[in-house]
PDB file of C-alpha atoms in Angstrom:
ATOM      1  CA  MET A   1      79.169 200.096 -22.019  1.00 47.00           C
ATOM      2  CA  SER A   2      81.295 198.880 -19.428  1.00 49.00           C
ATOM      3  CA  PRO A   3      81.614 195.000 -18.969  1.00 45.00           C
ATOM      4  CA  ARG A   4      80.896 195.428 -15.092  1.00 56.00           C
ATOM      5  CA  THR A   5      77.470 196.916 -16.014  1.00 77.00           C
ATOM      6  CA  LEU A   6      75.925 193.948 -16.997  1.00 84.00           C
ATOM      7  CA  SER A   7      75.758 190.426 -15.360  1.00 88.00           C
ATOM      8  CA  ASP A   8      76.919 187.194 -16.754  1.00 87.00           C
ATOM      9  CA  HIS A   9      73.046 186.280 -17.090  1.00 86.00           C
ATOM     10  CA  GLU A  10      72.328 189.449 -18.979  1.00 88.00           C
ATOM     11  CA  LEU A  11      75.535 189.090 -21.257  1.00 87.00           C
ATOM     12  CA  TRP A  12      74.276 185.572 -22.056  1.00 87.00           C
ATOM     13  CA  ASN A  13      70.902 186.721 -22.964  1.00 88.00           C
ATOM     14  CA  ALA A  14      72.192 189.214 -25.323  1.00 89.00           C
ATOM     15  CA  ILE A  15      74.860 186.618 -26.824  1.00 88.00           C
ATOM     16  CA  LEU A  16      71.753 184.306 -27.455  1.00 86.00           C
ATOM     17  CA  GLN A  17      70.351 187.214 -29.567  1.00 87.00           C
ATOM     18  CA  GLY A  18      73.519 187.190 -31.558  1.00 83.00           C
ATOM     19  CA  GLY A  19      75.112 190.130 -29.623  1.00 84.00           C
ATOM     20  CA  HIS A  20      78.716 190.269 -30.795  1.00 86.00           C
ATOM     21  CA  SER A  21      79.692 193.172 -28.321  1.00 88.00           C
ATOM     22  CA  ALA A  22      78.073 191.171 -25.335  1.00 88.00           C
ATOM     23  CA  PHE A  23      80.146 188.157 -26.453  1.00 87.00           C
ATOM     24  CA  SER A  24      83.219 190.452 -26.548  1.00 88.00           C
ATOM     25  CA  MET A  25      82.587 191.661 -23.041  1.00 91.00           C
ATOM     26  CA  LEU A  26      82.133 187.852 -21.720  1.00 88.00           C
ATOM     27  CA  PHE A  27      85.251 187.026 -23.711  1.00 89.00           C
ATOM     28  CA  ASP A  28      87.282 189.904 -21.956  1.00 90.00           C
ATOM     29  CA  ARG A  29      85.787 188.978 -18.542  1.00 91.00           C
ATOM     30  CA  TYR A  30      86.711 185.413 -18.496  1.00 90.00           C
ATOM     31  CA  TRP A  31      89.783 184.839 -20.933  1.00 91.00           C
ATOM     32  CA  ALA A  32      92.526 185.268 -18.540  1.00 91.00           C
ATOM     33  CA  SER A  33      90.924 182.859 -16.000  1.00 89.00           C
ATOM     34  CA  VAL A  34      90.444 180.250 -18.583  1.00 90.00           C
ATOM     35  CA  TYR A  35      93.935 180.717 -19.939  1.00 91.00           C
ATOM     36  CA  THR A  36      95.390 180.300 -16.473  1.00 90.00           C
ATOM     37  CA  THR A  37      93.474 177.255 -15.879  1.00 87.00           C
ATOM     38  CA  VAL A  38      94.548 175.582 -19.217  1.00 89.00           C
ATOM     39  CA  TYR A  39      98.168 176.637 -18.710  1.00 89.00           C
ATOM     40  CA  SER A  40      98.318 175.203 -15.317  1.00 87.00           C
ATOM     41  CA  TYR A  41      97.793 171.761 -16.993  1.00 87.00           C
ATOM     42  CA  VAL A  42      99.814 172.032 -20.316  1.00 87.00           C
ATOM     43  CA  LYS A  43     102.378 174.434 -19.467  1.00 87.00           C
ATOM     44  CA  ASP A  44     102.698 175.650 -22.872  1.00 86.00           C
ATOM     45  CA  GLU A  45     101.756 179.384 -23.800  1.00 89.00           C
ATOM     46  CA  THR A  46     100.758 178.641 -27.385  1.00 88.00           C
ATOM     47  CA  ILE A  47      98.741 175.802 -26.833  1.00 89.00           C
ATOM     48  CA  SER A  48      96.938 177.232 -23.774  1.00 89.00           C
ATOM     49  CA  LYS A  49      96.126 180.182 -26.027  1.00 90.00           C
ATOM     50  CA  GLU A  50      94.638 177.876 -28.836  1.00 90.00           C
ATOM     51  CA  ILE A  51      92.340 175.878 -26.307  1.00 89.00           C
ATOM     52  CA  THR A  52      91.161 179.012 -24.668  1.00 90.00           C
ATOM     53  CA  HIS A  53      90.258 180.483 -27.914  1.00 90.00           C
ATOM     54  CA  ASP A  54      88.456 177.108 -29.070  1.00 88.00           C
ATOM     55  CA  ILE A  55      86.518 177.104 -25.890  1.00 88.00           C
ATOM     56  CA  PHE A  56      85.209 180.497 -26.462  1.00 88.00           C
ATOM     57  CA  LEU A  57      84.741 179.828 -30.296  1.00 87.00           C
ATOM     58  CA  ASN A  58      82.644 176.913 -29.346  1.00 85.00           C
ATOM     59  CA  ILE A  59      80.489 178.875 -26.985  1.00 86.00           C
ATOM     60  CA  TRP A  60      79.684 181.315 -29.679  1.00 87.00           C
ATOM     61  CA  LEU A  61      78.960 178.692 -32.390  1.00 86.00           C
ATOM     62  CA  LYS A  62      76.979 176.542 -30.054  1.00 86.00           C
ATOM     63  CA  ARG A  63      75.241 179.028 -28.250  1.00 85.00           C
ATOM     64  CA  GLU A  64      71.764 178.308 -29.129  1.00 84.00           C
ATOM     65  CA  GLN A  65      72.295 174.617 -27.817  1.00 85.00           C
ATOM     66  CA  LEU A  66      74.001 175.498 -24.591  1.00 81.00           C
ATOM     67  CA  GLN A  67      72.375 176.157 -21.269  1.00 81.00           C
ATOM     68  CA  ILE A  68      74.775 177.716 -18.950  1.00 81.00           C
ATOM     69  CA  LEU A  69      73.784 178.740 -15.283  1.00 79.00           C
ATOM     70  CA  SER A  70      77.290 179.611 -14.071  1.00 82.00           C
ATOM     71  CA  PHE A  71      79.854 180.839 -16.285  1.00 82.00           C
ATOM     72  CA  SER A  72      82.649 180.425 -14.023  1.00 83.00           C
ATOM     73  CA  ALA A  73      81.804 176.916 -13.419  1.00 83.00           C
ATOM     74  CA  TYR A  74      81.062 176.143 -16.990  1.00 85.00           C
ATOM     75  CA  LEU A  75      84.521 177.508 -18.183  1.00 87.00           C
ATOM     76  CA  ARG A  76      86.371 175.602 -15.687  1.00 84.00           C
ATOM     77  CA  ALA A  77      84.771 172.242 -16.761  1.00 85.00           C
ATOM     78  CA  ALA A  78      85.270 173.235 -20.358  1.00 86.00           C
ATOM     79  CA  GLY A  79      88.931 174.108 -19.786  1.00 86.00           C
ATOM     80  CA  ARG A  80      89.488 170.723 -18.195  1.00 85.00           C
ATOM     81  CA  TYR A  81      87.593 168.936 -20.905  1.00 85.00           C
ATOM     82  CA  HIS A  82      89.507 170.519 -23.540  1.00 86.00           C
ATOM     83  CA  VAL A  83      92.773 169.944 -21.735  1.00 87.00           C
ATOM     84  CA  TYR A  84      91.984 166.256 -21.275  1.00 84.00           C
ATOM     85  CA  LYS A  85      91.124 165.957 -25.171  1.00 82.00           C
ATOM     86  CA  TYR A  86      94.250 167.713 -26.069  1.00 84.00           C
ATOM     87  CA  MET A  87      96.422 165.264 -23.808  1.00 83.00           C
ATOM     88  CA  LYS A  88      94.494 162.317 -25.075  1.00 78.00           C
ATOM     89  CA  GLN A  89      95.509 163.345 -28.736  1.00 76.00           C
ATOM     90  CA  ALA A  90      99.106 164.247 -28.053  1.00 70.00           C
ATOM     91  CA  LYS A  91      99.859 161.281 -25.549  1.00 64.00           C
ATOM     92  CA  ALA A  92     101.784 159.135 -27.964  1.00 47.00           C
ATOM     93  CA  ILE A  93     105.532 158.784 -26.338  1.00 44.00           C
ATOM     94  CA  PRO A  94     108.440 159.415 -28.918  1.00 49.00           C
ATOM     95  CA  VAL A  95     110.560 156.397 -29.554  1.00 47.00           C
ATOM     96  CA  THR A  96     114.130 156.624 -28.602  1.00 50.00           C
ATOM     97  CA  TYR A  97     116.971 154.461 -29.968  1.00 49.00           C
ATOM     98  CA  SER A  98     119.863 153.592 -27.970  1.00 49.00           C
ATOM     99  CA  ALA A  99     122.721 151.257 -28.857  1.00 52.00           C
ATOM    100  CA  THR A 100     123.250 149.679 -25.392  1.00 49.00           C
ATOM    101  CA  LEU A 101     121.122 149.023 -22.364  1.00 46.00           C
ATOM    102  CA  GLU A 102     123.401 151.234 -20.421  1.00 47.00           C
ATOM    103  CA  GLU A 103     122.618 154.467 -22.628  1.00 46.00           C
ATOM    104  CA  SER A 104     118.892 153.730 -21.804  1.00 45.00           C
ATOM    105  CA  ALA A 105     119.165 153.131 -18.169  1.00 44.00           C
ATOM    106  CA  ASP A 106     118.392 156.764 -17.108  1.00 46.00           C
ATOM    107  CA  LEU A 107     115.093 156.724 -19.172  1.00 45.00           C
ATOM    108  CA  VAL A 108     111.970 157.222 -17.243  1.00 45.00           C
ATOM    109  CA  CYS A 109     109.893 154.125 -18.119  1.00 47.00           C
ATOM    110  CA  ARG A 110     106.398 155.737 -17.483  1.00 47.00           C
ATOM    111  CA  ASN A 111     103.699 157.561 -19.462  1.00 50.00           C
ATOM    112  CA  GLN A 112     103.476 161.118 -18.163  1.00 54.00           C
ATOM    113  CA  GLY A 113     100.559 161.752 -20.571  1.00 56.00           C
ATOM    114  CA  ASP A 114      98.686 158.824 -19.124  1.00 52.00           C
ATOM    115  CA  GLU A 115      99.298 160.015 -15.518  1.00 54.00           C
ATOM    116  CA  ASN A 116      97.921 163.373 -16.306  1.00 58.00           C
ATOM    117  CA  LEU A 117      94.944 162.187 -17.836  1.00 59.00           C
ATOM    118  CA  GLY A 118      94.395 159.895 -14.950  1.00 58.00           C
ATOM    119  CA  TYR A 119      94.663 162.806 -12.558  1.00 59.00           C
ATOM    120  CA  LEU A 120      92.383 164.872 -14.707  1.00 65.00           C
ATOM    121  CA  GLU A 121      89.727 162.035 -14.565  1.00 65.00           C
ATOM    122  CA  LEU A 122      90.039 161.901 -10.864  1.00 63.00           C
ATOM    123  CA  ARG A 123      89.661 165.626 -10.439  1.00 66.00           C
ATOM    124  CA  ASN A 124      86.677 165.627 -12.598  1.00 67.00           C
ATOM    125  CA  ASN A 125      85.045 162.661 -10.511  1.00 66.00           C
ATOM    126  CA  ILE A 126      85.819 164.580  -7.364  1.00 70.00           C
ATOM    127  CA  ASP A 127      84.380 167.934  -8.780  1.00 71.00           C
ATOM    128  CA  GLU A 128      81.068 165.986  -9.879  1.00 73.00           C
ATOM    129  CA  HIS A 129      80.614 164.579  -6.492  1.00 71.00           C
ATOM    130  CA  LEU A 130      81.206 167.840  -4.754  1.00 75.00           C
ATOM    131  CA  MET A 131      78.448 169.182  -6.495  1.00 79.00           C
ATOM    132  CA  GLU A 132      76.174 166.731  -4.743  1.00 81.00           C
ATOM    133  CA  LEU A 133      77.007 168.099  -1.309  1.00 82.00           C
ATOM    134  CA  PRO A 134      75.030 170.655   0.433  1.00 87.00           C
ATOM    135  CA  LYS A 135      76.158 174.309  -0.493  1.00 87.00           C
ATOM    136  CA  ARG A 136      77.584 174.937   2.910  1.00 89.00           C
ATOM    137  CA  CYS A 137      79.505 171.794   3.251  1.00 87.00           C
ATOM    138  CA  ARG A 138      80.794 172.126  -0.521  1.00 84.00           C
ATOM    139  CA  GLU A 139      81.826 175.803   0.606  1.00 88.00           C
ATOM    140  CA  VAL A 140      83.839 174.566   3.683  1.00 87.00           C
ATOM    141  CA  PHE A 141      85.403 171.851   1.692  1.00 85.00           C
ATOM    142  CA  ILE A 142      86.562 174.272  -1.052  1.00 81.00           C
ATOM    143  CA  LEU A 143      87.915 176.888   1.466  1.00 86.00           C
ATOM    144  CA  SER A 144      89.817 174.099   3.162  1.00 82.00           C
ATOM    145  CA  ARG A 145      91.242 172.114   0.297  1.00 75.00           C
ATOM    146  CA  GLN A 146      91.374 174.665  -2.497  1.00 69.00           C
ATOM    147  CA  GLN A 147      92.419 177.890  -0.797  1.00 74.00           C
ATOM    148  CA  HIS A 148      94.098 176.084   2.144  1.00 79.00           C
ATOM    149  CA  LEU A 149      92.441 177.946   4.951  1.00 84.00           C
ATOM    150  CA  THR A 150      92.584 176.649   8.425  1.00 88.00           C
ATOM    151  CA  ASN A 151      89.665 175.535  10.343  1.00 88.00           C
ATOM    152  CA  ASP A 152      89.562 178.821  12.249  1.00 90.00           C
ATOM    153  CA  GLN A 153      90.028 181.016   9.340  1.00 90.00           C
ATOM    154  CA  ILE A 154      86.953 179.133   7.680  1.00 91.00           C
ATOM    155  CA  ALA A 155      84.863 179.600  10.773  1.00 91.00           C
ATOM    156  CA  GLY A 156      85.538 183.243  10.964  1.00 92.00           C
ATOM    157  CA  LYS A 157      85.142 183.865   7.255  1.00 90.00           C
ATOM    158  CA  LEU A 158      81.659 181.952   7.252  1.00 91.00           C
ATOM    159  CA  GLY A 159      80.559 183.028  10.736  1.00 92.00           C
ATOM    160  CA  ILE A 160      80.149 179.555  12.029  1.00 92.00           C
ATOM    161  CA  SER A 161      81.744 177.596  14.903  1.00 92.00           C
ATOM    162  CA  LYS A 162      85.057 175.797  14.393  1.00 90.00           C
ATOM    163  CA  ARG A 163      83.267 172.402  15.479  1.00 91.00           C
ATOM    164  CA  THR A 164      80.719 173.004  12.547  1.00 91.00           C
ATOM    165  CA  VAL A 165      83.691 173.400  10.084  1.00 89.00           C
ATOM    166  CA  GLU A 166      85.067 169.996  11.271  1.00 89.00           C
ATOM    167  CA  ASN A 167      81.688 168.407  11.017  1.00 89.00           C
ATOM    168  CA  GLN A 168      81.307 169.811   7.546  1.00 88.00           C
ATOM    169  CA  LEU A 169      84.861 168.678   6.255  1.00 84.00           C
ATOM    170  CA  THR A 170      84.249 165.135   7.865  1.00 85.00           C
ATOM    171  CA  HIS A 171      80.798 164.872   6.114  1.00 85.00           C
ATOM    172  CA  ALA A 172      82.481 165.897   2.887  1.00 82.00           C
ATOM    173  CA  LEU A 173      85.440 163.603   3.218  1.00 79.00           C
ATOM    174  CA  HIS A 174      82.956 160.631   3.950  1.00 79.00           C
ATOM    175  CA  HIS A 175      80.936 161.564   0.873  1.00 76.00           C
ATOM    176  CA  LEU A 176      83.759 161.512  -1.351  1.00 73.00           C
ATOM    177  CA  ARG A 177      85.267 158.305   0.131  1.00 74.00           C
ATOM    178  CA  VAL A 178      81.964 156.438  -0.308  1.00 73.00           C
ATOM    179  CA  MET A 179      81.452 157.861  -4.072  1.00 68.00           C
ATOM    180  CA  LEU A 180      85.096 157.166  -5.014  1.00 63.00           C
ATOM    181  CA  LYS A 181      85.556 153.943  -3.276  1.00 61.00           C
ATOM    182  CA  ASN A 182      86.969 152.210  -6.390  1.00 52.00           C
ATOM    183  CA  ILE A 183      90.004 154.700  -6.060  1.00 50.00           C
ATOM    184  CA  SER A 184      92.882 153.068  -3.922  1.00 46.00           C
ATOM    185  CA  ILE A 185      93.134 154.817  -0.560  1.00 47.00           C
ATOM    186  CA  GLY A 186      96.451 156.070  -1.177  1.00 46.00           C
ATOM    187  CA  ILE A 187      95.536 157.850  -4.450  1.00 49.00           C
ATOM    188  CA  PHE A 188      92.405 159.260  -2.917  1.00 48.00           C
ATOM    189  CA  THR A 189      94.159 160.560   0.092  1.00 48.00           C
ATOM    190  CA  TRP A 190      96.821 162.242  -1.985  1.00 46.00           C
ATOM    191  CA  LEU A 191      94.137 163.851  -4.284  1.00 50.00           C
ATOM    192  CA  LEU A 192      92.283 165.287  -1.372  1.00 48.00           C
ATOM    193  CA  PHE A 193      95.331 167.103  -0.159  1.00 46.00           C
ATOM    194  CA  VAL A 194      96.976 168.324  -3.279  1.00 45.00           C
ATOM    195  CA  TRP A 195      94.265 168.884  -5.742  1.00 46.00           C
ATOM    196  CA  LEU A 196      94.531 172.471  -7.109  1.00 41.00           C
ATOM    197  CA  CYS A 197      97.700 173.220  -5.450  1.00 41.00           C
TER     198      CYS A 197
END
């Protein structure tokens, strides 16, 4: 049986019945995508593989408790969650001894782990609030901010006017600003233009 002959929904129903071959098909279909997402955060091949395998193992072990409507969305969220968990556990900074102040002058005095965790939390917040937008508005925003298409390209791809694209983007940005009003304007603006780059 070819993996392409069954939809994700059909595979999931088979998995719920304990279907090992269906789970293997699902694993083959999504493993590379999950691994790529995880690797983009942790930049370590071994850790990325471990996290990716943990995600699929959890799906198999907890299959009777899970309600998955979209595998691609679920796996993206699971990838970010497991990365967040890993970074939280590994965020301790090693202590470096130096005999003189001059020797330590070049050390960077910031916690990269905390910065990455903060970024992931903000990204998760944005993702959650994006799901509250109407489908077309969310689609336009993602094409603009994730796929970096121009307004003209989005209009052509979706068969709508450039003005409609601009209106949808304005609506999405306003919605996110309101929902994320506790984030400083500078951080928010930066996030909107660089997230998922």
